[in-house]
Structures are given as structure tokens and as C-alpha cells.
Amino acid sequence: MAQLEIREVSKHFGGVQALLRVSVDVPKGEILSVIGPNGAGKTTLVNCVNGVFHPEAGRILLDGTDLTHLSPPRIAALGIARTFQNIALFRGMTVLDNLMLGRHIHMKNGVFRSVLYWGPGRKEEIAHREVVEDIIDFLEIEAIRKQVVGSLPYGLQKRVELGRALALHPKILLLDEPMGGMNIEEKEDMARFILDVNDEWGTTIVLIEHDMGVVMDISQRVVVLDLGTKIAEGTPKEVKNNPLVIKAYLGAKAVA
Amino acid sequence: MINRECGVFQTTYRGDMALYPVPLAKASYGLLLLVLLALPLAADSHKMAIINLIGLASVGAIGLNILTGYTGQVSLGHGAFMMVGSYTAAILSARYGMPFWIGLPAGGAVAAAVGAFFGIPSLRIKGLYLAIATLAAQFIIEWCINHITWIGGGAQSSIYVPTPTFFGWEINNEYRRYFLVLPVCVLAYVAAQNLVRSRVGRAFIAIRDRDVAAEIIGVDIFKYKLLSFAVSSFYAGVAGALWTYYLKIANYEHFILSTSISYLAMIIIGGLGSVLGSVFGAVFITLLPIVLVYVVEGIARLFGFTYFTIADFLANLRLIIYGGLIILFLAIEPEGLYRMWGSIKRYFRLWPFSY
Ligand SMILES: Nc1ncnc2c1ncn2[C@@H]1O[C@H](COP(=O)(O)OP(=O)(O)OP(=O)(O)O)[C@@H](O)[C@H]1O
Ligand SMILES: [Mg+2]
């Protein structure tokens, strides 16, 4: 049984059929890429998985648990974390606090313990700070840990957002164009982090990416969406040579 | 408050996460506390009264800043939640003979419950619309107190409260009241500082900064918005109760809409999202009318007017100045006096070797 099962999911916005009976199975520990032209429905698919949208039809299961109609916080607690296509960090907070928020679901401190900041309450804060520091080391962002996120350059913000998602210690990581707008060097760093996360923690990764080079390099399997439907699925090589895929991309280019 | 951060390196997370991470900062807080304790030696009764008013305002302002500055939920009902605390304390003390140290937390607790209830609309609406919804709280609560005799006590909706005592020690002058107000202030301040730097406070700020992202990392927005209303209203309730023991009367006129607005002015001028800024704002807004009276009276006397002819003008002038300052600060220095304080501190951090 796949760890994440997306079964026949459909979702529309007004007259736009963003997803039409899309099914994807993601086995544990896989790096799966989702590609497709602009407006194909990639982001919508991710939004359905973590509960930002609820599909009109179909089901989504994590380790057999149905999460189709759960709220985003519940889904986060079940072990699904994500990053956004347009960075969605907490701009007014430091890098550290952003990552500490990634620990929110694993902490218990309520108002009283927070207010006291003593004994068990402080102990918990420190324990989770240690977890966060490991992630900071891993992502090589030690030097900026006390900086306010809004003041950081774009590439670093993307990295911090990955850090916040990692802080949840998720079973599944959904990355929506984590390399969008990056230069080659930054892309290479990001690709390395993604591979390392997968390698060291066995985290299942669903990656939305436009850069075909990166997709070919790091993913084990690729799913292709076009106009809300799945048009191909397979190894990077298979997908690359699939005539339907070539047509979808060329078609999209011809229109543009 | 006075911390020169240069040349101090923390080697443990515990050290790094301390509220006052620099030795000098710890010492300066100790010193500040000493100064606060010694203040009555240096001030006459009139000055003590002003200091007490600042203390009362600080507690309320910190509370509103938790909701508006940290959680991003605008409220025009803060005065009403203070009213709830005020009448709770008055009823407990005047009718049931409870001591102030029960009335204070009880006022906070009842206000917290009422505040959380009126916070429910925040789950659906934001910004200006929420402000209007909380305005409803202001009017509904005021109406209840004026029309339900059991709460308001009937005539003029005033409840007189006996002089509070602490194990026989009568709190009956400005000096003694200071020692009622000061501990509450210090507790309120430290509690808020702790709150905003730990799990619950981070969740509040996350909701303010990016609510969708807060949800997907597992912050239950429903729960934390209501929690923020509750905590903020708890502060309001304690402040209202303190006000009641201070004046020995509960009266709704102390907590009308313009009270709510002046608290908003405090946190905007002092600094949204800053506990210390709330105190700055409380100082500023409390002193403003007092200074204003001196200035306007002086000018009026020059032109041969008496106080009575200008009293009305003064009241309006105060509101105009509030409005002007709010706009000015929102436009020019949204982080308020706190930010200015930060600039001064940064300057002195490396002083006298600034280059
Ligand atoms: N919240 C929304 N409201 C209305 N329409 C939406 C919404 N979100 C997505 N859509 C529409 O659904 C379709 C799929 O959008 P989606 O964002 O999933 O595409 P995508 O594959 O992520 O594209 P891109 O590569 O540009 O990010 C588009 O036509 C888009 O306009
Ligand atoms: Mg997208």
C-alpha cells in the first residue's frame, strides 16, 4: 500500500476544472515530481492534500487514514508539511521563531506554562530549540538564525521555508516549486538538501518543479498534469519521451 | 532595558533564550525595580497619582497589544472588557465582601470569558469589519450594565467599593495604592514578555503574519484567536478591577468607546507588537492631557480666558490630538515609540566607539 494515495480527486473553480479524477500513489520514501504547464492544477493538487481546499470528489489517504475532509492543522499533525510557490513565511519573525513554529504541533505548552516560562515550560522550549538548531545546521543557515525573515534575500527565504516544513518532522513533504526564481547555484543547494532529507530521514517527497533538469536528476518517478488531468506517469526517462507530454508542453508554448 | 549586547556570546541555548540575555541587562532590570520601589520617596501625592494612572493604563495597553499588536485582531471593545472586570470586582467586594486579591483575578477571568465570546466573529471577519463587530461588544456590554440592575446596581450604574485592605493594611492613599498597582504591573509585564516569546505567543504572531501558513503548520486558528481574545480581555479585566479598587467605585463612564480608542492610541503610538512599547504608549497618553491642560491654560491666561470657557475646547482638543497622532504614527513610524527607543539603544550599543 502506498503511503499517500490520491484517488480520483476532482476540484473546480467556477468554470475551471482544476483537477479531474486525478489519481496518484506515492510509496514511502519516494521522491515524486509533479510537472505540467502553467495552470495544469499542480498547486491545486497539493492544496487538496493538505486541506487548504477540499475536493468535490475523490479521496486522499495517508497510511490508510482518510484526510479528504480534515482541516489543515489536523493534516499537519498527521505528518504532512509543505512549502508554498510564493513564499509564505512569517515575515515579522526571526528565522529561529519561524522554525520554532514548525515545532508547534510537537509541543504542549499552553498559556499558563508559556506565561511562567519556568520548569517544564522552559524545558520544552529548550528541547525543541535543540531540534530546530539541528535543522539550522543541516540547512547551513546558522549565520541568519536571528534575522527577521522579511529582510532576507529570496533564495534564503525559500531555504528557511523548507526548514520550517522540516521542523514538523513530516512523513510527507510537499514542495511547491522550491527552486522557482533561484539561480543555478541556489538550485543546486536546494536539490542537495532535498536529496539529503530523503536520504537521511526517509521522508517521502512530492516535488512540483518546472526545471526539467532538476526533475530528471532527483526524482524517481514523475507525474504529468495538463488542464487538470493526469496525462502521463513513469520514470523521468519514460515521461520525457512520452508524445502526449511533449505535445502538452509544445502546445502550451505554442499558445504562449 | 539597558542592554549593551556587544561582546556577549551565549554558549547554551538556555542562556541564549533567557529573557534578559546580557548580564548588564539583568542588572539594569534590577536597578529599575529598585528605582520603582524607591519612587514614592521622591514624588508628592499628586505625582504618585499620575504614576498610578500610568500603571493602570499600562496593564490595559499590554493586554490590547497582545490581541491587536501580536495577533493582528483589531478591537474597539477593550474598554468594555475593562468594564466587565471593573463590575465583577465591585460586585464581589461590595456585595460579598471579597478582598481585592480575589476581585482582581476574578475580574480578569470573567472578562476573559466575555472577551472570548465576543471574539467569535474574528473567525469569519477581519480588519475593519472585526473592529465594527467588537464595537458591538462595547455597546452590548454597556447596555447590559445600564439595564440589568443586578449588575449595574441601579442608580447611575455605580457601585461603591470599600477601601481595599491587605491583611488589615488599608490601601487608602496614593502611596499605598502605588504598592497595589506596581506588583500587578510588573506581573503583567513579565507574563506578557514570557507569553510572546514562547509557543502560544508565536502562534499569535503567526496568525497575524500569515494565517494560511499558520494553519498548514498546525496552528488551530480558531482556538488561538479565541485564546488571544481571552488573554487580552483577562488583562483588560484585571486593569478594570484595579481601576475600581483605585477609585473605590465602578462606573461605566470610565470605560466608554473613547476609552477603547485611547487604548488603541497607546499601542499604536507606543508600538504595535511590543510589550515595552505598550508601556511607552501608556505613559504618553496618560501624560498628554495633563501636559495639554498646562499648555492650553497658560496660553488661555495670556489672552485673558478662564478655565471654564476653555474646558470644552480642551476635551475636544485631546481627541483631535489622539486622532492626529494615530495617523501620524501609522504613516511615519508604524512601530511607534518602541522603534525610536531601539534606534537610541543601537546608537549606544557601541558607544563611545561608534565607528
Ligand atoms: N483559489 C482559486 N480560485 C480560482 N481559481 C483557481 C484557484 N486556484 C487555482 N485556480 C485555477 O485552477 C487552475 C489550476 O491552477 P494551479 O494553481 O493548480 O496550477 P499550477 O499547475 O500550479 O500552475 P503554475 O505552474 O502556474 O503554478 C488554474 O486555471 C487556476 O486559475
Ligand atoms: Mg502552482
Tab-separated table of N, CA and C in Angstrom, chain B residues 121-206:
chain	number	residue	atom	x	y	z
B	121	PRO	N	-16.667	36.339	16.293
B	121	PRO	CA	-16.742	36.839	14.906
B	121	PRO	C	-15.381	36.883	14.203
B	122	SER	N	-14.303	36.965	14.968
B	122	SER	CA	-12.975	37.080	14.350
B	122	SER	C	-12.623	35.861	13.512
B	123	LEU	N	-13.376	34.765	13.711
B	123	LEU	CA	-13.081	33.572	12.935
B	123	LEU	C	-13.527	33.753	11.498
B	124	ARG	N	-14.479	34.662	11.289
B	124	ARG	CA	-15.033	34.858	9.957
B	124	ARG	C	-14.601	36.183	9.336
B	125	ILE	N	-14.403	37.186	10.156
B	125	ILE	CA	-14.152	38.514	9.590
B	125	ILE	C	-12.851	39.104	10.122
B	126	LYS	N	-12.330	40.040	9.349
B	126	LYS	CA	-11.025	40.619	9.682
B	126	LYS	C	-11.080	42.135	9.612
B	127	GLY	N	-10.033	42.752	10.086
B	127	GLY	CA	-9.784	44.176	9.892
B	127	GLY	C	-10.917	45.070	10.340
B	128	LEU	N	-11.329	45.933	9.438
B	128	LEU	CA	-12.343	46.936	9.753
B	128	LEU	C	-13.648	46.287	10.213
B	129	TYR	N	-14.038	45.180	9.560
B	129	TYR	CA	-15.292	44.537	9.913
B	129	TYR	C	-15.239	43.987	11.333
B	130	LEU	N	-14.075	43.460	11.682
B	130	LEU	CA	-13.926	42.952	13.044
B	130	LEU	C	-14.004	44.108	14.031
B	131	ALA	N	-13.381	45.224	13.672
B	131	ALA	CA	-13.429	46.397	14.544
B	131	ALA	C	-14.878	46.768	14.828
B	132	ILE	N	-15.712	46.700	13.797
B	132	ILE	CA	-17.120	47.068	13.970
B	132	ILE	C	-17.838	46.029	14.828
B	133	ALA	N	-17.484	44.755	14.636
B	133	ALA	CA	-18.101	43.704	15.451
B	133	ALA	C	-17.738	43.881	16.925
B	134	THR	N	-16.496	44.269	17.189
B	134	THR	CA	-16.109	44.456	18.590
B	134	THR	C	-16.747	45.717	19.162
B	135	LEU	N	-17.037	46.652	18.262
B	135	LEU	CA	-17.773	47.843	18.677
B	135	LEU	C	-19.112	47.429	19.268
B	136	ALA	N	-19.711	46.402	18.665
B	136	ALA	CA	-20.978	45.889	19.176
B	136	ALA	C	-20.801	45.430	20.615
B	137	ALA	N	-19.666	44.789	20.905
B	137	ALA	CA	-19.395	44.349	22.275
B	137	ALA	C	-19.451	45.542	23.214
B	138	GLN	N	-18.822	46.622	22.783
B	138	GLN	CA	-18.798	47.835	23.605
B	138	GLN	C	-20.232	48.254	23.970
B	139	PHE	N	-21.113	48.298	22.970
B	139	PHE	CA	-22.460	48.797	23.229
B	139	PHE	C	-23.320	47.784	23.961
B	140	ILE	N	-23.168	46.501	23.621
B	140	ILE	CA	-23.991	45.484	24.286
B	140	ILE	C	-23.649	45.419	25.775
B	141	ILE	N	-22.349	45.421	26.076
B	141	ILE	CA	-21.947	45.312	27.476
B	141	ILE	C	-22.375	46.557	28.256
B	142	GLU	N	-22.195	47.710	27.637
B	142	GLU	CA	-22.614	48.947	28.286
B	142	GLU	C	-24.117	48.914	28.574
B	143	TRP	N	-24.859	48.443	27.579
B	143	TRP	CA	-26.314	48.373	27.738
B	143	TRP	C	-26.690	47.441	28.893
B	144	CYS	N	-26.056	46.272	28.923
B	144	CYS	CA	-26.362	45.299	29.980
B	144	CYS	C	-26.127	45.898	31.358
B	145	ILE	N	-25.009	46.590	31.483
B	145	ILE	CA	-24.688	47.136	32.799
B	145	ILE	C	-25.669	48.239	33.186
B	146	ASN	N	-26.134	48.975	32.210
B	146	ASN	CA	-27.071	50.055	32.496
B	146	ASN	C	-28.499	49.585	32.704
B	147	HIS	N	-28.822	48.405	32.164
B	147	HIS	CA	-30.220	47.982	32.213
B	147	HIS	C	-30.475	46.780	33.101
B	148	ILE	N	-29.439	46.049	33.472
B	148	ILE	CA	-29.658	44.917	34.370
B	148	ILE	C	-29.253	45.376	35.763
B	149	THR	N	-30.240	45.603	36.587
B	149	THR	CA	-29.994	46.235	37.880
B	149	THR	C	-29.044	45.415	38.745
B	150	TRP	N	-29.127	44.097	38.599
B	150	TRP	CA	-28.278	43.255	39.444
B	150	TRP	C	-26.787	43.536	39.179
B	151	ILE	N	-26.472	43.805	37.925
B	151	ILE	CA	-25.073	44.079	37.605
B	151	ILE	C	-24.714	45.525	37.919
B	152	GLY	N	-25.480	46.452	37.373
B	152	GLY	CA	-25.099	47.860	37.464
B	152	GLY	C	-25.443	48.501	38.797
B	153	GLY	N	-26.285	47.849	39.573
B	153	GLY	CA	-26.614	48.395	40.874
B	153	GLY	C	-27.652	49.503	40.803
B	154	GLY	N	-28.333	49.659	39.691
B	154	GLY	CA	-29.406	50.645	39.609
B	154	GLY	C	-28.908	52.052	39.352
B	155	ALA	N	-29.239	52.954	40.262
B	155	ALA	CA	-28.998	54.388	40.063
B	155	ALA	C	-27.610	54.688	39.511
B	156	GLN	N	-27.556	55.346	38.396
B	156	GLN	CA	-26.316	55.770	37.739
B	156	GLN	C	-25.335	54.631	37.454
B	157	SER	N	-25.787	53.415	37.662
B	157	SER	CA	-24.940	52.247	37.420
B	157	SER	C	-23.593	52.361	38.111
B	158	SER	N	-23.630	52.832	39.335
B	158	SER	CA	-22.378	52.958	40.082
B	158	SER	C	-22.400	52.031	41.287
B	159	ILE	N	-21.297	51.371	41.519
B	159	ILE	CA	-21.182	50.543	42.720
B	159	ILE	C	-20.005	51.063	43.530
B	160	TYR	N	-20.296	51.435	44.768
B	160	TYR	CA	-19.203	51.914	45.617
B	160	TYR	C	-18.516	50.733	46.292
B	161	VAL	N	-17.204	50.803	46.339
B	161	VAL	CA	-16.425	49.686	46.870
B	161	VAL	C	-15.699	50.154	48.125
B	162	PRO	N	-15.718	49.340	49.179
B	162	PRO	CA	-14.984	49.748	50.385
B	162	PRO	C	-13.484	49.820	50.127
B	163	THR	N	-12.790	50.573	50.941
B	163	THR	CA	-11.338	50.693	50.817
B	163	THR	C	-10.704	49.314	50.861
B	164	PRO	N	-9.938	48.967	49.855
B	164	PRO	CA	-9.302	47.643	49.884
B	164	PRO	C	-8.262	47.554	51.006
B	165	THR	N	-8.176	46.390	51.607
B	165	THR	CA	-7.170	46.200	52.659
B	165	THR	C	-6.377	44.937	52.365
B	166	PHE	N	-5.137	44.965	52.801
B	166	PHE	CA	-4.280	43.790	52.654
B	166	PHE	C	-3.900	43.339	54.054
B	167	PHE	N	-4.575	42.331	54.550
B	167	PHE	CA	-4.404	41.857	55.924
B	167	PHE	C	-4.378	43.023	56.907
B	168	GLY	N	-5.430	43.829	56.841
B	168	GLY	CA	-5.574	44.916	57.803
B	168	GLY	C	-4.903	46.214	57.387
B	169	TRP	N	-4.044	46.133	56.399
B	169	TRP	CA	-3.333	47.334	55.938
B	169	TRP	C	-4.209	48.067	54.940
B	170	GLU	N	-4.682	49.250	55.312
B	170	GLU	CA	-5.634	49.965	54.458
B	170	GLU	C	-4.944	50.649	53.286
B	171	ILE	N	-5.455	50.363	52.102
B	171	ILE	CA	-4.861	50.975	50.913
B	171	ILE	C	-5.667	52.232	50.612
B	172	ASN	N	-5.301	53.310	51.317
B	172	ASN	CA	-6.180	54.479	51.292
B	172	ASN	C	-5.514	55.786	50.856
B	173	ASN	N	-4.276	55.733	50.389
B	173	ASN	CA	-3.713	56.957	49.806
B	173	ASN	C	-2.881	56.603	48.583
B	174	GLU	N	-2.413	57.609	47.867
B	174	GLU	CA	-1.734	57.356	46.596
B	174	GLU	C	-0.473	56.514	46.767
B	175	TYR	N	0.218	56.705	47.888
B	175	TYR	CA	1.448	55.942	48.109
B	175	TYR	C	1.136	54.467	48.278
B	176	ARG	N	0.118	54.218	49.074
B	176	ARG	CA	-0.236	52.813	49.299
B	176	ARG	C	-0.819	52.184	48.049
B	177	ARG	N	-1.606	52.980	47.305
B	177	ARG	CA	-2.180	52.441	46.076
B	177	ARG	C	-1.079	52.071	45.083
B	178	TYR	N	-0.003	52.818	45.160
B	178	TYR	CA	1.128	52.518	44.286
B	178	TYR	C	1.605	51.086	44.490
B	179	PHE	N	1.601	50.666	45.745
B	179	PHE	CA	2.076	49.305	46.018
B	179	PHE	C	1.015	48.248	45.731
B	180	LEU	N	-0.168	48.705	45.389
B	180	LEU	CA	-1.172	47.797	44.832
B	180	LEU	C	-0.985	47.700	43.311
B	181	VAL	N	-0.715	48.845	42.700
B	181	VAL	CA	-0.628	48.904	41.238
B	181	VAL	C	0.686	48.301	40.728
B	182	LEU	N	1.784	48.656	41.406
B	182	LEU	CA	3.107	48.238	40.915
B	182	LEU	C	3.255	46.724	40.730
B	183	PRO	N	2.930	45.916	41.770
B	183	PRO	CA	3.109	44.470	41.576
B	183	PRO	C	2.267	43.926	40.425
B	184	VAL	N	1.063	44.437	40.280
B	184	VAL	CA	0.214	43.968	39.184
B	184	VAL	C	0.879	44.303	37.847
B	185	CYS	N	1.421	45.527	37.767
B	185	CYS	CA	2.099	45.945	36.537
B	185	CYS	C	3.288	45.052	36.216
B	186	VAL	N	4.113	44.815	37.216
B	186	VAL	CA	5.320	44.025	36.991
B	186	VAL	C	4.938	42.616	36.545
B	187	LEU	N	3.955	42.034	37.238
B	187	LEU	CA	3.497	40.700	36.845
B	187	LEU	C	2.956	40.702	35.424
B	188	ALA	N	2.144	41.708	35.114
B	188	ALA	CA	1.539	41.785	33.784
B	188	ALA	C	2.623	41.893	32.720
B	189	TYR	N	3.633	42.680	33.020
B	189	TYR	CA	4.708	42.907	32.056
B	189	TYR	C	5.508	41.621	31.809
B	190	VAL	N	5.951	41.004	32.898
B	190	VAL	CA	6.783	39.813	32.758
B	190	VAL	C	5.989	38.677	32.107
B	191	ALA	N	4.736	38.532	32.525
B	191	ALA	CA	3.903	37.473	31.949
B	191	ALA	C	3.759	37.662	30.441
B	192	ALA	N	3.545	38.907	30.024
B	192	ALA	CA	3.371	39.160	28.588
B	192	ALA	C	4.666	38.891	27.833
B	193	GLN	N	5.784	39.328	28.399
B	193	GLN	CA	7.071	39.077	27.743
B	193	GLN	C	7.290	37.575	27.563
B	194	ASN	N	6.956	36.818	28.604
B	194	ASN	CA	7.121	35.367	28.504
B	194	ASN	C	6.181	34.771	27.467
B	195	LEU	N	4.955	35.256	27.481
B	195	LEU	CA	3.961	34.710	26.563
B	195	LEU	C	4.394	34.885	25.111
B	196	VAL	N	4.831	36.097	24.777
B	196	VAL	CA	5.079	36.382	23.360
B	196	VAL	C	6.356	35.731	22.845
B	197	ARG	N	7.193	35.217	23.714
B	197	ARG	CA	8.401	34.586	23.201
B	197	ARG	C	8.309	33.061	23.257
B	198	SER	N	7.137	32.542	23.597
B	198	SER	CA	7.039	31.085	23.668
B	198	SER	C	5.908	30.576	22.782
B	199	ARG	N	5.572	29.322	22.934
B	199	ARG	CA	4.715	28.646	21.951
B	199	ARG	C	3.425	29.395	21.629
B	200	VAL	N	2.700	29.792	22.668
B	200	VAL	CA	1.404	30.422	22.427
B	200	VAL	C	1.574	31.766	21.716
B	201	GLY	N	2.548	32.551	22.173
B	201	GLY	CA	2.776	33.853	21.560
B	201	GLY	C	3.209	33.719	20.105
B	202	ARG	N	4.043	32.732	19.827
B	202	ARG	CA	4.474	32.526	18.437
B	202	ARG	C	3.273	32.203	17.549
B	203	ALA	N	2.361	31.405	18.097
B	203	ALA	CA	1.168	31.074	17.311
B	203	ALA	C	0.357	32.342	17.033
B	204	PHE	N	0.258	33.225	18.030
B	204	PHE	CA	-0.445	34.502	17.828
B	204	PHE	C	0.193	35.268	16.673
B	205	ILE	N	1.520	35.401	16.733
B	205	ILE	CA	2.210	36.208	15.712
B	205	ILE	C	2.065	35.551	14.347
B	206	ALA	N	2.089	34.233	14.324
B	206	ALA	CA	1.929	33.518	13.051
B	206	ALA	C	0.582	33.854	12.418
